[in-house]
Coordinates of N, CA, C and O and ligand atoms in Angstrom, one line a residue:
M1 N 9.7 -18.5 11.7 CA 9.5 -19.3 10.1 C 9.5 -18.5 9.2 O 9.9 -17.3 10.2
D2 N 10.7 -19.2 8.3 CA 11.3 -18.5 7.2 C 10.6 -18.4 6.6 O 9.4 -18.6 6.0
A3 N 11.0 -16.4 6.7 CA 9.6 -16.4 4.8 C 9.4 -17.4 3.8 O 9.0 -17.4 3.2
V4 N 10.5 -18.4 3.3 CA 11.0 -19.0 1.9 C 9.2 -19.7 2.1 O 9.2 -20.2 1.2
T5 N 9.1 -20.0 3.5 CA 7.8 -21.5 3.1 C 6.4 -20.7 3.3 O 5.4 -21.6 3.5
I6 N 6.6 -19.8 3.6 CA 5.1 -18.2 3.5 C 4.6 -18.4 2.0 O 5.3 -17.8 1.2
E7 N 3.8 -19.4 1.9 CA 2.6 -19.2 0.6 C 1.5 -17.6 0.7 O 1.1 -17.4 1.7
V8 N 2.2 -17.3 -0.4 CA 1.4 -15.9 -0.6 C 1.0 -16.5 -2.3 O 1.1 -16.7 -3.6
H9 N -1.0 -16.2 -2.2 CA -1.6 -16.5 -3.4 C -1.9 -14.6 -3.7 O -1.7 -13.5 -3.1
T10 N -1.5 -14.9 -4.9 CA -2.5 -13.5 -6.0 C -3.5 -12.9 -6.0 O -3.5 -13.6 -7.2
A11 N -3.8 -12.8 -7.0 CA -4.8 -12.1 -7.3 C -6.2 -11.0 -7.6 O -5.8 -9.8 -6.7
H12 N -5.8 -10.9 -8.5 CA -6.5 -9.2 -8.9 C -7.6 -9.4 -8.6 O -8.9 -9.7 -8.3
T13 N -8.2 -8.2 -8.0 CA -10.3 -7.9 -7.3 C -10.7 -9.1 -8.2 O -11.5 -9.9 -7.3
S14 N -11.3 -8.8 -9.2 CA -12.3 -9.2 -10.1 C -12.4 -10.8 -10.1 O -13.2 -11.5 -9.9
E15 N -10.9 -11.4 -9.4 CA -11.0 -13.3 -8.8 C -11.1 -13.3 -7.8 O -12.0 -14.4 -7.1
L16 N -11.9 -12.6 -7.1 CA -12.0 -12.3 -5.5 C -13.2 -12.5 -5.1 O -14.5 -11.9 -5.5
D17 N -13.7 -13.5 -4.5 CA -15.1 -13.6 -4.5 C -16.1 -12.9 -2.8 O -14.8 -12.9 -2.4
I18 N -16.4 -13.3 -2.8 CA -17.4 -11.8 -1.6 C -17.3 -12.4 -0.1 O -16.6 -11.4 0.0
A19 N -16.8 -13.8 -0.6 CA -16.4 -14.2 0.7 C -15.4 -14.1 1.5 O -15.0 -13.3 2.3
T20 N -13.8 -14.0 0.4 CA -12.5 -13.7 0.5 C -12.7 -12.0 0.9 O -12.2 -11.4 1.6
L21 N -13.2 -11.1 0.0 CA -13.7 -10.0 0.6 C -13.4 -9.6 1.9 O -14.0 -8.6 1.9
K22 N -14.8 -10.0 2.0 CA -15.3 -10.0 3.4 C -14.0 -10.6 4.7 O -13.2 -9.6 5.9
A23 N -13.1 -11.5 3.9 CA -12.1 -11.2 4.5 C -11.1 -10.3 5.2 O -10.9 -10.6 6.7
I24 N -11.0 -10.0 3.9 CA -9.5 -9.2 3.8 C -10.5 -7.6 4.3 O -9.8 -6.9 5.5
R25 N -11.4 -6.9 4.8 CA -12.0 -6.4 5.1 C -11.7 -5.9 6.7 O -12.1 -5.8 7.6
V26 N -12.6 -6.9 7.0 CA -12.3 -7.8 8.6 C -11.4 -8.2 8.5 O -10.5 -7.3 10.4
L27 N -10.3 -8.3 8.3 CA -8.8 -8.1 8.8 C -8.1 -6.5 8.7 O -7.2 -6.1 9.6
L28 N -8.3 -7.0 7.3 CA -8.3 -4.4 7.3 C -8.4 -4.6 8.6 O -8.0 -2.8 9.5
H29 N -9.7 -3.9 9.3 CA -9.5 -3.3 10.1 C -9.5 -3.4 11.8 O -9.5 -2.6 12.4
E30 N -9.9 -4.9 11.4 CA -8.8 -5.2 12.8 C -7.5 -5.1 12.7 O -6.9 -4.1 14.0
A31 N -7.2 -4.7 11.8 CA -4.9 -4.4 12.2 C -5.4 -3.0 11.8 O -4.3 -2.6 13.2
Y32 N -6.4 -2.2 12.2 CA -6.4 -0.8 11.5 C -7.6 -0.9 13.0 O -7.0 1.2 13.7
E33 N -7.5 -1.2 13.9 CA -8.5 -1.1 14.9 C -9.4 0.0 14.3 O -9.2 1.1 15.2
G34 N -10.0 -0.3 14.1 CA -11.1 0.0 13.4 C -11.4 1.4 12.4 O -12.2 2.0 12.4
D35 N -9.8 1.8 12.5 CA -9.1 3.0 11.5 C -9.8 2.5 10.1 O -8.2 3.2 10.0
M36 N -10.5 3.0 9.4 CA -10.7 2.1 7.7 C -12.1 2.2 8.4 O -13.0 1.3 7.4
S37 N -11.9 3.6 6.8 CA -14.0 3.5 6.7 C -13.6 3.2 5.4 O -12.8 2.5 4.6
D38 N -15.0 4.0 4.6 CA -15.4 3.3 3.4 C -14.2 3.6 2.6 O -14.5 2.7 1.2
H39 N -13.8 4.6 2.2 CA -12.5 5.2 1.7 C -11.9 4.4 1.3 O -11.3 3.9 0.4
D40 N -11.4 4.8 2.2 CA -10.5 3.1 2.1 C -10.1 2.4 1.8 O -9.6 1.7 1.3
W41 N -11.8 1.0 2.1 CA -11.8 0.1 1.9 C -11.8 0.2 0.2 O -11.2 -0.9 -0.6
D42 N -12.2 1.0 -0.1 CA -12.7 1.3 -1.9 C -11.0 1.5 -2.0 O -11.3 1.1 -3.2
H43 N -10.0 1.5 -1.8 CA -8.4 2.6 -2.2 C -8.4 1.2 -2.2 O -6.9 1.4 -2.5
T44 N -8.6 0.4 -1.7 CA -7.6 -1.7 -1.9 C -8.2 -2.0 -2.5 O -7.1 -3.0 -2.9
L45 N -9.8 -1.6 -4.0 CA -10.1 -2.7 -3.8 C -9.3 -2.3 -5.8 O -8.9 -0.5 -6.7
G46 N -9.5 -3.1 -6.9 CA -9.0 -2.8 -8.2 C -8.2 -2.5 -8.6 O -7.5 -2.4 -10.2
G47 N -7.4 -3.3 -8.3 CA -5.5 -3.6 -8.6 C -5.1 -5.1 -7.6 O -6.6 -6.3 -8.3
M48 N -4.3 -5.2 -7.7 CA -4.0 -7.1 -7.1 C -3.7 -7.1 -5.9 O -3.2 -5.7 -5.3
H49 N -4.2 -8.8 -6.0 CA -3.6 -8.5 -4.3 C -3.2 -9.9 -4.4 O -2.2 -10.7 -4.2
A50 N -2.0 -8.9 -2.5 CA -1.0 -10.7 -1.9 C -2.3 -10.8 -0.3 O -2.9 -10.7 0.2
L51 N -1.6 -12.3 -0.5 CA -2.8 -13.3 0.9 C -2.5 -14.0 0.9 O -1.4 -14.4 0.5
V52 N -1.7 -14.7 2.6 CA -1.6 -15.4 3.1 C -3.0 -15.5 3.8 O -3.5 -15.0 4.6
W53 N -2.4 -16.9 3.2 CA -4.2 -17.6 4.5 C -3.1 -19.0 5.6 O -3.0 -19.2 5.4
E54 N -3.8 -19.5 6.9 CA -3.5 -20.2 7.1 C -4.3 -20.5 7.7 O -5.0 -20.6 8.6
A55 N -4.1 -21.5 7.1 CA -5.3 -23.3 7.7 C -7.1 -21.8 7.6 O -7.4 -22.1 8.1
G56 N -7.1 -22.1 6.0 CA -8.6 -21.5 5.7 C -8.2 -19.8 5.7 O -10.2 -19.8 6.1
V57 N -8.0 -19.1 7.2 CA -8.3 -18.3 7.8 C -7.0 -16.7 7.5 O -6.3 -17.5 7.2
L58 N -7.3 -15.5 6.3 CA -7.0 -15.1 6.2 C -6.0 -14.8 7.1 O -6.8 -14.0 7.9
V59 N -4.9 -14.1 7.5 CA -3.9 -13.4 8.4 C -3.2 -12.7 7.4 O -2.2 -11.8 8.2
G60 N -2.7 -11.9 6.5 CA -1.9 -10.8 5.7 C -2.4 -11.2 4.1 O -2.9 -11.4 3.9
H61 N -2.1 -9.4 4.2 CA -2.9 -9.5 2.5 C -2.1 -8.0 2.3 O -1.7 -6.9 3.0
G62 N -2.3 -7.9 1.1 CA -1.7 -5.6 0.6 C -2.2 -6.4 -1.2 O -2.6 -7.0 -1.0
A63 N -2.2 -5.2 -1.1 CA -3.2 -4.6 -2.3 C -1.4 -3.3 -3.1 O -1.4 -2.8 -3.0
V64 N -1.7 -3.7 -4.3 CA -1.8 -2.5 -5.4 C -2.3 -1.5 -6.6 O -2.8 -3.0 -7.2
V65 N -3.0 -0.8 -6.1 CA -3.4 -0.4 -7.1 C -2.8 0.6 -7.8 O -1.7 1.4 -7.7
Q66 N -3.1 0.9 -8.9 CA -2.5 1.7 -10.2 C -3.2 3.2 -9.4 O -4.3 3.3 -10.0
R67 N -2.4 4.4 -9.4 CA -2.5 5.1 -9.6 C -1.2 6.5 -10.4 O -0.5 6.1 -10.5
R68 N -2.0 8.0 -11.3 CA -1.4 8.5 -10.9 C 0.2 9.2 -10.8 O -1.3 10.2 -9.5
L69 N 0.6 9.5 -10.6 CA 1.7 11.1 -9.6 C 2.4 11.7 -10.3 O 3.6 11.1 -12.0
L70 N 1.9 12.8 -10.2 CA 3.1 14.1 -10.8 C 4.1 14.5 -10.5 O 4.6 15.2 -9.1
H71 N 5.9 13.9 -11.1 CA 6.6 14.4 -10.7 C 7.9 14.7 -11.4 O 7.9 13.6 -12.6
G72 N 8.0 16.1 -11.5 CA 9.1 16.4 -12.4 C 8.7 16.5 -14.3 O 9.1 16.3 -15.0
G73 N 7.1 16.6 -13.3 CA 6.4 17.1 -15.9 C 6.2 16.0 -16.1 O 5.6 15.6 -17.7
R74 N 6.3 15.4 -14.9 CA 5.7 13.5 -15.7 C 4.8 13.4 -15.4 O 4.9 13.5 -13.9
A75 N 3.4 12.4 -15.9 CA 2.9 11.4 -14.8 C 2.9 10.2 -14.7 O 2.6 9.2 -15.8
L76 N 3.6 9.8 -13.6 CA 3.6 8.5 -13.6 C 2.7 7.1 -13.8 O 2.5 7.5 -12.5
R77 N 3.0 6.0 -14.0 CA 2.1 5.3 -13.8 C 2.8 4.4 -12.4 O 3.0 3.5 -12.7
T78 N 2.1 4.7 -11.5 CA 2.9 4.3 -9.6 C 2.2 3.3 -9.6 O 0.8 3.1 -8.9
G79 N 2.1 1.7 -9.3 CA 1.6 0.6 -7.9 C 1.6 1.6 -6.6 O 2.6 1.1 -5.9
Y80 N 0.2 1.9 -6.2 CA 0.3 2.7 -5.3 C 0.1 1.4 -3.7 O -0.8 0.4 -4.4
V81 N 0.6 1.8 -2.5 CA 0.2 -0.6 -2.7 C -0.3 0.9 -1.2 O -0.3 1.5 -0.5
E82 N -1.2 0.1 -0.6 CA -2.9 -0.1 0.1 C -3.3 -1.9 0.9 O -2.6 -3.0 0.7
G83 N -3.6 -1.0 2.5 CA -4.0 -1.7 2.9 C -2.9 -2.9 3.4 O -3.1 -4.7 3.6
V84 N -2.2 -3.1 4.0 CA -1.3 -3.8 4.5 C -1.4 -4.0 6.0 O -1.6 -3.4 6.3
A85 N -1.7 -5.2 5.5 CA -1.6 -5.2 7.0 C -1.3 -7.3 7.7 O -2.2 -8.2 7.0
V86 N -1.4 -7.7 9.4 CA -0.6 -9.1 9.4 C -1.7 -9.1 10.2 O -2.0 -7.6 10.9
R87 N -2.2 -10.1 10.9 CA -3.5 -10.1 12.1 C -2.7 -11.1 12.7 O -1.1 -10.5 13.3
A88 N -2.8 -9.6 14.3 CA -1.8 -8.9 15.1 C -0.9 -10.4 15.9 O -0.1 -10.3 16.3
D89 N -2.1 -11.4 16.1 CA -1.6 -12.7 17.2 C -0.3 -13.5 16.2 O 0.2 -14.1 15.8
R90 N -0.3 -12.7 15.1 CA 0.5 -13.4 13.5 C 1.5 -12.6 12.7 O 2.2 -13.2 13.1
R91 N 1.5 -11.7 14.2 CA 2.7 -10.5 13.2 C 4.2 -10.8 13.8 O 4.0 -12.0 14.8
G92 N 5.7 -10.7 12.9 CA 6.8 -10.9 14.0 C 6.7 -12.6 12.8 O 7.9 -12.8 13.4
L93 N 6.0 -13.0 12.5 CA 6.9 -14.3 11.5 C 7.1 -14.2 10.2 O 7.8 -15.5 9.1
G94 N 7.0 -12.7 9.7 CA 7.3 -12.8 7.9 C 6.7 -12.2 7.5 O 7.3 -12.5 6.0
Y95 N 5.8 -12.7 8.4 CA 4.2 -12.4 7.1 C 4.2 -10.9 5.8 O 3.7 -10.9 4.6
G96 N 4.2 -10.5 6.8 CA 4.1 -9.0 6.5 C 5.2 -8.6 5.6 O 4.8 -8.5 4.3
A97 N 6.4 -9.4 5.4 CA 7.8 -9.2 3.8 C 7.3 -10.3 3.3 O 7.6 -9.6 2.0
A98 N 6.6 -11.6 3.4 CA 6.3 -12.6 2.5 C 5.7 -11.4 1.2 O 5.3 -11.1 0.3
V99 N 4.3 -10.3 2.1 CA 3.4 -10.0 1.0 C 3.8 -8.2 0.4 O 3.7 -9.0 -0.8
M100 N 4.8 -8.2 1.6 CA 5.5 -7.0 0.6 C 6.6 -7.4 -0.5 O 7.3 -6.9 -1.9
D101 N 7.1 -9.1 -0.6 CA 8.3 -9.3 -1.6 C 6.9 -9.4 -2.9 O 7.4 -8.5 -4.2
V102 N 6.0 -10.1 -2.4 CA 5.5 -9.7 -3.9 C 4.8 -9.0 -4.9 O 4.7 -8.2 -6.0
L103 N 4.7 -8.1 -3.2 CA 3.7 -6.5 -3.9 C 5.2 -6.1 -5.3 O 4.4 -5.4 -5.9
E104 N 6.2 -5.4 -4.9 CA 7.3 -5.2 -4.6 C 7.3 -5.7 -6.2 O 7.9 -4.5 -7.2
S105 N 7.4 -7.7 -6.5 CA 7.6 -7.7 -7.7 C 6.4 -7.4 -8.9 O 7.2 -7.6 -10.0
V106 N 5.7 -7.2 -7.9 CA 4.7 -6.8 -9.1 C 4.5 -5.3 -9.6 O 4.8 -4.7 -11.6
L107 N 4.7 -4.6 -8.7 CA 5.4 -3.6 -8.9 C 6.3 -3.2 -9.5 O 6.1 -1.7 -10.7
R108 N 7.3 -3.8 -9.4 CA 8.6 -3.6 -10.5 C 8.6 -3.6 -11.9 O 9.5 -3.5 -13.4
A109 N 8.0 -4.7 -12.5 CA 7.0 -5.2 -13.1 C 6.4 -4.7 -14.9 O 6.2 -4.5 -15.3
A110 N 5.2 -3.2 -13.5 CA 4.4 -3.0 -14.0 C 4.2 -1.9 -14.1 O 3.7 -1.0 -14.6
Y111 N 5.5 -0.5 -13.3 CA 5.0 0.4 -12.8 C 6.1 1.3 -12.8 O 7.3 0.8 -13.3
D112 N 6.2 2.7 -13.4 CA 7.2 2.8 -13.5 C 7.3 3.2 -11.9 O 8.9 3.8 -11.3
V113 N 7.3 3.5 -10.6 CA 7.6 3.8 -9.6 C 6.6 3.4 -8.8 O 5.3 3.0 -9.0
G114 N 6.9 2.7 -7.3 CA 6.4 2.5 -6.6 C 6.0 3.5 -5.2 O 6.5 4.5 -4.9
A115 N 4.2 3.7 -4.5 CA 4.5 4.6 -3.5 C 3.4 4.0 -2.1 O 2.9 3.1 -3.0
L116 N 3.5 4.7 -0.9 CA 2.4 4.5 0.3 C 2.6 5.4 0.9 O 3.8 6.2 0.9
S117 N 1.6 5.5 1.5 CA 1.1 6.3 3.1 C 1.3 5.0 4.2 O 1.2 4.7 3.8
A118 N 2.5 5.9 4.4 CA 3.1 5.0 6.2 C 2.6 5.1 7.1 O 2.2 5.9 7.5
S119 N 1.8 3.8 8.0 CA 1.4 4.5 9.3 C 2.3 3.9 10.7 O 3.4 3.9 10.0
E120 N 2.0 4.7 11.2 CA 3.0 4.4 12.3 C 4.1 3.4 12.0 O 5.2 2.8 13.1
D121 N 3.0 2.2 12.6 CA 4.1 0.3 12.2 C 4.7 0.7 11.6 O 6.1 -0.3 11.5
G122 N 4.3 1.3 10.4 CA 4.2 0.7 9.0 C 6.0 1.6 8.8 O 7.0 1.2 7.3
L123 N 6.4 2.9 9.3 CA 7.8 3.1 9.1 C 8.9 2.7 8.9 O 9.5 3.3 8.0
T124 N 9.0 2.3 9.8 CA 10.0 1.2 9.9 C 10.7 -0.6 9.0 O 11.7 -0.3 8.4
F125 N 8.5 -0.7 9.1 CA 8.8 -1.9 7.7 C 8.7 -1.1 7.0 O 9.4 -2.7 5.7
Y126 N 8.4 -0.5 6.2 CA 9.0 -0.3 5.3 C 10.4 0.5 4.7 O 11.7 0.2 3.9
A127 N 10.8 1.0 5.5 CA 12.6 1.3 5.8 C 13.8 0.6 5.3 O 14.4 1.0 4.2
A128 N 12.9 0.1 6.2 CA 13.6 -1.4 6.3 C 13.9 -2.4 4.9 O 15.5 -2.7 4.1
R129 N 13.0 -1.5 4.2 CA 13.2 -3.2 2.8 C 12.7 -1.2 1.7 O 13.1 -2.6 -0.1
G130 N 13.9 -0.4 2.1 CA 14.7 0.1 0.6 C 13.5 0.9 0.7 O 14.1 1.3 -0.9
W131 N 12.5 0.9 1.2 CA 11.5 2.3 0.4 C 12.0 3.5 1.0 O 12.9 3.8 2.3
Q132 N 11.8 4.4 0.0 CA 12.7 5.7 0.3 C 11.3 7.5 1.1 O 10.4 6.8 0.3
V133 N 11.7 8.0 2.2 CA 10.6 9.3 2.2 C 10.4 9.6 0.8 O 12.0 10.3 1.0
W134 N 9.9 10.3 1.1 CA 10.1 11.7 0.2 C 9.8 13.0 1.3 O 9.4 12.7 2.5
R135 N 11.1 14.2 0.3 CA 10.9 15.0 1.5 C 11.2 15.9 0.8 O 10.6 16.5 1.7
G136 N 10.5 15.7 -0.3 CA 9.9 17.3 -1.1 C 8.4 17.9 -0.7 O 8.1 16.2 0.8
P137 N 7.8 18.4 -1.0 CA 6.3 19.0 -0.7 C 5.6 18.0 -1.7 O 6.0 18.2 -2.7
S138 N 4.0 17.5 -1.3 CA 3.6 16.8 -1.3 C 2.4 17.9 -1.6 O 1.6 18.2 -0.5
S139 N 1.5 17.5 -2.2 CA 0.5 18.7 -2.8 C -0.6 17.2 -3.7 O -0.8 15.9 -4.2
V140 N -2.2 16.9 -3.6 CA -2.8 17.0 -4.5 C -3.3 17.8 -5.6 O -4.0 17.9 -5.4
L141 N -3.6 16.4 -6.8 CA -4.4 17.4 -8.2 C -6.4 17.1 -8.2 O -6.6 16.2 -7.8
T142 N -6.5 18.2 -7.2 CA -7.9 18.4 -6.4 C -9.2 18.3 -7.4 O -8.2 19.4 -9.0
P143 N -9.6 18.2 -7.9 CA -10.7 19.2 -9.5 C -10.5 20.2 -9.7 O -11.2 20.7 -10.6
T144 N -10.4 22.1 -8.2 CA -10.5 22.0 -8.4 C -9.3 23.0 -8.4 O -8.5 24.9 -8.0
G145 N -7.7 22.8 -8.4 CA -6.5 23.0 -8.4 C -5.4 22.0 -7.7 O -6.4 21.0 -7.2
V146 N -4.0 22.1 -7.4 CA -3.4 20.9 -6.9 C -3.1 22.8 -5.2 O -3.1 23.3 -5.5
E147 N -3.4 21.0 -4.6 CA -3.4 21.4 -3.0 C -2.5 21.3 -1.8 O -2.7 19.9 -3.1
R148 N -1.4 21.4 -1.2 CA -0.1 21.0 -0.7 C -1.0 20.0 0.4 O -2.8 20.7 1.1
T149 N -0.5 19.1 0.6 CA -0.8 17.5 1.7 C -0.3 18.1 2.4 O 0.8 17.3 2.4
D150 N 0.4 19.5 3.8 CA 1.8 19.3 4.0 C 1.8 17.8 5.5 O 2.3 17.2 5.7
D151 N 0.7 17.2 5.8 CA 0.3 16.5 6.8 C 0.9 15.5 6.4 O 1.5 14.3 7.4
E152 N 1.1 14.9 5.6 CA 1.8 13.5 4.2 C 2.9 14.3 4.6 O 3.5 12.6 4.5
D153 N 3.7 14.9 4.5 CA 5.2 15.5 4.1 C 5.6 14.4 5.7 O 5.7 15.1 6.9
G154 N 7.2 13.8 4.6 CA 7.4 12.8 5.6 C 7.1 11.0 5.9 O 7.3 11.2 6.8
G155 N 5.0 11.2 5.5 CA 4.8 9.6 6.0 C 4.3 9.0 4.7 O 4.2 8.0 3.9
I156 N 5.4 9.5 3.4 CA 4.7 9.4 2.0 C 6.2 8.2 2.0 O 7.3 9.1 1.7
F157 N 6.7 7.2 1.7 CA 7.2 6.5 0.9 C 7.2 6.1 -0.9 O 6.3 5.7 -1.6
V158 N 8.4 6.0 -1.3 CA 8.5 6.0 -3.3 C 9.6 4.7 -2.5 O 10.2 4.4 -2.2
L159 N 9.1 4.0 -3.9 CA 10.5 2.4 -4.5 C 11.0 2.5 -5.4 O 9.5 2.7 -6.0
P160 N 11.5 4.1 -5.8 CA 12.2 3.7 -7.4 C 12.4 2.9 -8.4 O 12.5 2.0 -7.7
V161 N 12.2 2.7 -9.2 CA 12.1 1.3 -10.2 C 11.7 1.5 -11.2 O 14.0 0.9 -12.0
G162 N 11.8 2.1 -12.6 CA 13.1 3.0 -13.9 C 13.4 4.6 -13.2 O 13.9 4.7 -14.2
V163 N 12.3 5.4 -13.4 CA 12.6 6.6 -13.9 C 12.8 7.2 -12.5 O 13.0 7.0 -11.5
P164 N 14.1 7.7 -13.0 CA 14.5 8.7 -12.0 C 13.4 9.7 -11.1 O 12.8 10.4 -12.4
L165 N 14.1 9.3 -9.7 CA 13.4 10.7 -9.1 C 14.3 11.6 -9.4 O 16.1 10.7 -8.1
D166 N 13.2 13.4 -8.0 CA 14.2 13.8 -7.7 C 13.8 13.5 -6.0 O 12.4 14.0 -6.4
L167 N 13.3 12.7 -4.6 CA 13.6 13.0 -3.3 C 12.9 14.4 -3.1 O 12.2 14.0 -2.1
T168 N 13.7 15.2 -3.6 CA 13.1 16.4 -2.6 C 12.5 17.7 -3.0 O 11.9 18.4 -3.2
G169 N 12.0 16.7 -5.1 CA 11.7 17.4 -5.9 C 9.6 17.2 -5.1 O 9.2 17.2 -4.5
G170 N 9.1 18.5 -5.8 CA 7.1 18.0 -5.5 C 6.6 16.4 -6.3 O 7.8 16.1 -6.8
L171 N 5.6 16.6 -5.8 CA 5.6 14.8 -5.9 C 4.0 15.4 -5.7 O 3.2 15.7 -4.2
T172 N 2.8 15.3 -6.6 CA 1.6 15.5 -6.6 C 0.8 14.3 -7.4 O 1.2 13.8 -8.3
C173 N -0.4 13.6 -6.1 CA -0.7 12.5 -6.2 C -2.4 13.1 -7.4 O -3.2 13.9 -6.9
D174 N -2.5 11.4 -8.0 CA -4.9 12.3 -8.3 C -5.5 12.4 -7.6 O -4.8 12.3 -6.4
W175 N -7.1 12.8 -7.7 CA -7.8 13.3 -6.9 C -8.6 11.4 -6.0 O -8.8 10.6 -7.4
R176 N -8.7 11.8 -4.9 CA -9.8 10.8 -5.6 C -10.3 10.7 -3.8 O -9.9 12.4 -3.1
D177 N -11.1 9.8 -3.6 CA -12.6 10.5 -2.4 C -11.4 9.6 -0.4 O -11.6 8.8 -1.0
G178 N -11.3 10.4 0.0 CA -11.1 10.0 1.2 C -10.1 10.9 1.8 O -9.2 12.0 1.2
D179 N -8.4 10.3 2.3 CA -7.5 10.2 2.0 C -6.8 10.1 0.5 O -7.1 9.6 -0.1
V180 N -6.3 11.2 -0.1 CA -5.8 11.6 -0.2 C -4.9 10.3 -1.3 O -4.5 10.2 -2.2
W181 N -3.4 11.0 -0.3 CA -2.1 9.5 0.4 C -3.3 8.3 1.1 O -3.9 8.3 2.1
Ligands
COA1 C1 3.4 -3.2 9.8 C2 2.8 -4.8 9.5 C3 2.7 -5.2 8.3 C4 4.2 -5.9 9.6 O1 3.8 -7.3 9.0 P1 4.4 -9.0 10.6 O2 4.2 -10.2 9.4 O3 4.6 -8.6 11.8 O4 6.3 -7.9 9.4 P2 7.4 -9.3 9.9 O5 7.0 -9.7 11.0 O6 7.5 -9.2 7.8 O7 8.4 -8.7 9.7 C5 9.6 -7.7 8.6 C6 10.3 -7.9 9.2 O8 9.8 -5.6 9.6 C7 10.3 -5.8 11.5 N1 8.9 -4.9 11.4 C8 8.0 -5.2 11.7 N2 6.8 -4.6 12.2 C9 7.7 -3.6 12.2 C10 7.6 -2.5 13.1 N3 6.4 -2.4 13.3 N4 8.2 -1.8 13.4 C11 9.1 -1.6 13.9 N5 9.8 -3.1 12.3 C12 8.6 -3.3 12.5 C13 9.9 -6.7 11.7 O9 11.0 -7.1 12.9 C14 11.0 -7.2 10.7 O10 12.5 -7.2 10.6 P3 14.0 -8.7 10.3 O11 13.4 -9.0 9.1 O12 14.8 -6.9 10.8 O13 13.5 -9.3 10.6 C15 1.8 -5.5 10.8 O14 2.5 -5.0 11.8 C16 0.3 -4.9 10.4 O15 -0.5 -5.8 10.4 N6 0.2 -3.4 11.4 C17 -1.7 -2.4 11.5 C18 -1.6 -2.2 10.2 C19 -0.3 -1.3 9.4 O16 0.0 -0.1 9.8 N7 0.4 -1.2 8.0 C20 0.9 -1.0 7.3 C21 -0.1 0.1 6.7 S1 1.4 0.9 6.0

């Protein structure tokens, strides 16, 4: 299927009804093979969603939520990508790319930088789209101070938008419950 024929709907979390939220959660639960905590779900909410429906069934999703990333002495307004998933039997048809096209437009228009933490499946997918691996040390601003997040090094991607970035420098994310990146 040609990517241009894929219709992607966008909506803020506040515009989604209970049935749609449930459909997103089910899609994510299946796509991540159950590795989807309540915190992961919470991280997906509060921003803009991109949704692909096929015959009334949700087959693709992704979201951009706002976070602050500290880098080079600045607190960058960051469009953080969460919950990107395509139903297993619909992969390889361009749905994931169509979802990302829309999310990248959102973050180019509204944020200083795009960022995400990639799954194994996502590493090649995002790199092919021009997302760049953060090569410097990552950390998180916890309630008790900055802590290194060594385990995340190599899996954090950024999409530079307007602000110059030194990809070998430090990158610190704001605090949240669950996985911080
Ligand atoms: C990653 C994912 C969203 C890709 O969705 P998709 O609809 O299959 O992707 P597309 O069909 O739009 O593929 C776009 C391009 O990425 C490539 N690609 C997609 N998945 C890939 C993978 N796992 N490994 C390598 N390349 C991949 C495709 O070959 C295609 O390349 P092309 O443009 O050269 O043909 C999907 O595999 C998925 O839902 N995975 C499970 C959940 C997950 O890990 N999400 C990412 C969270 S960070």
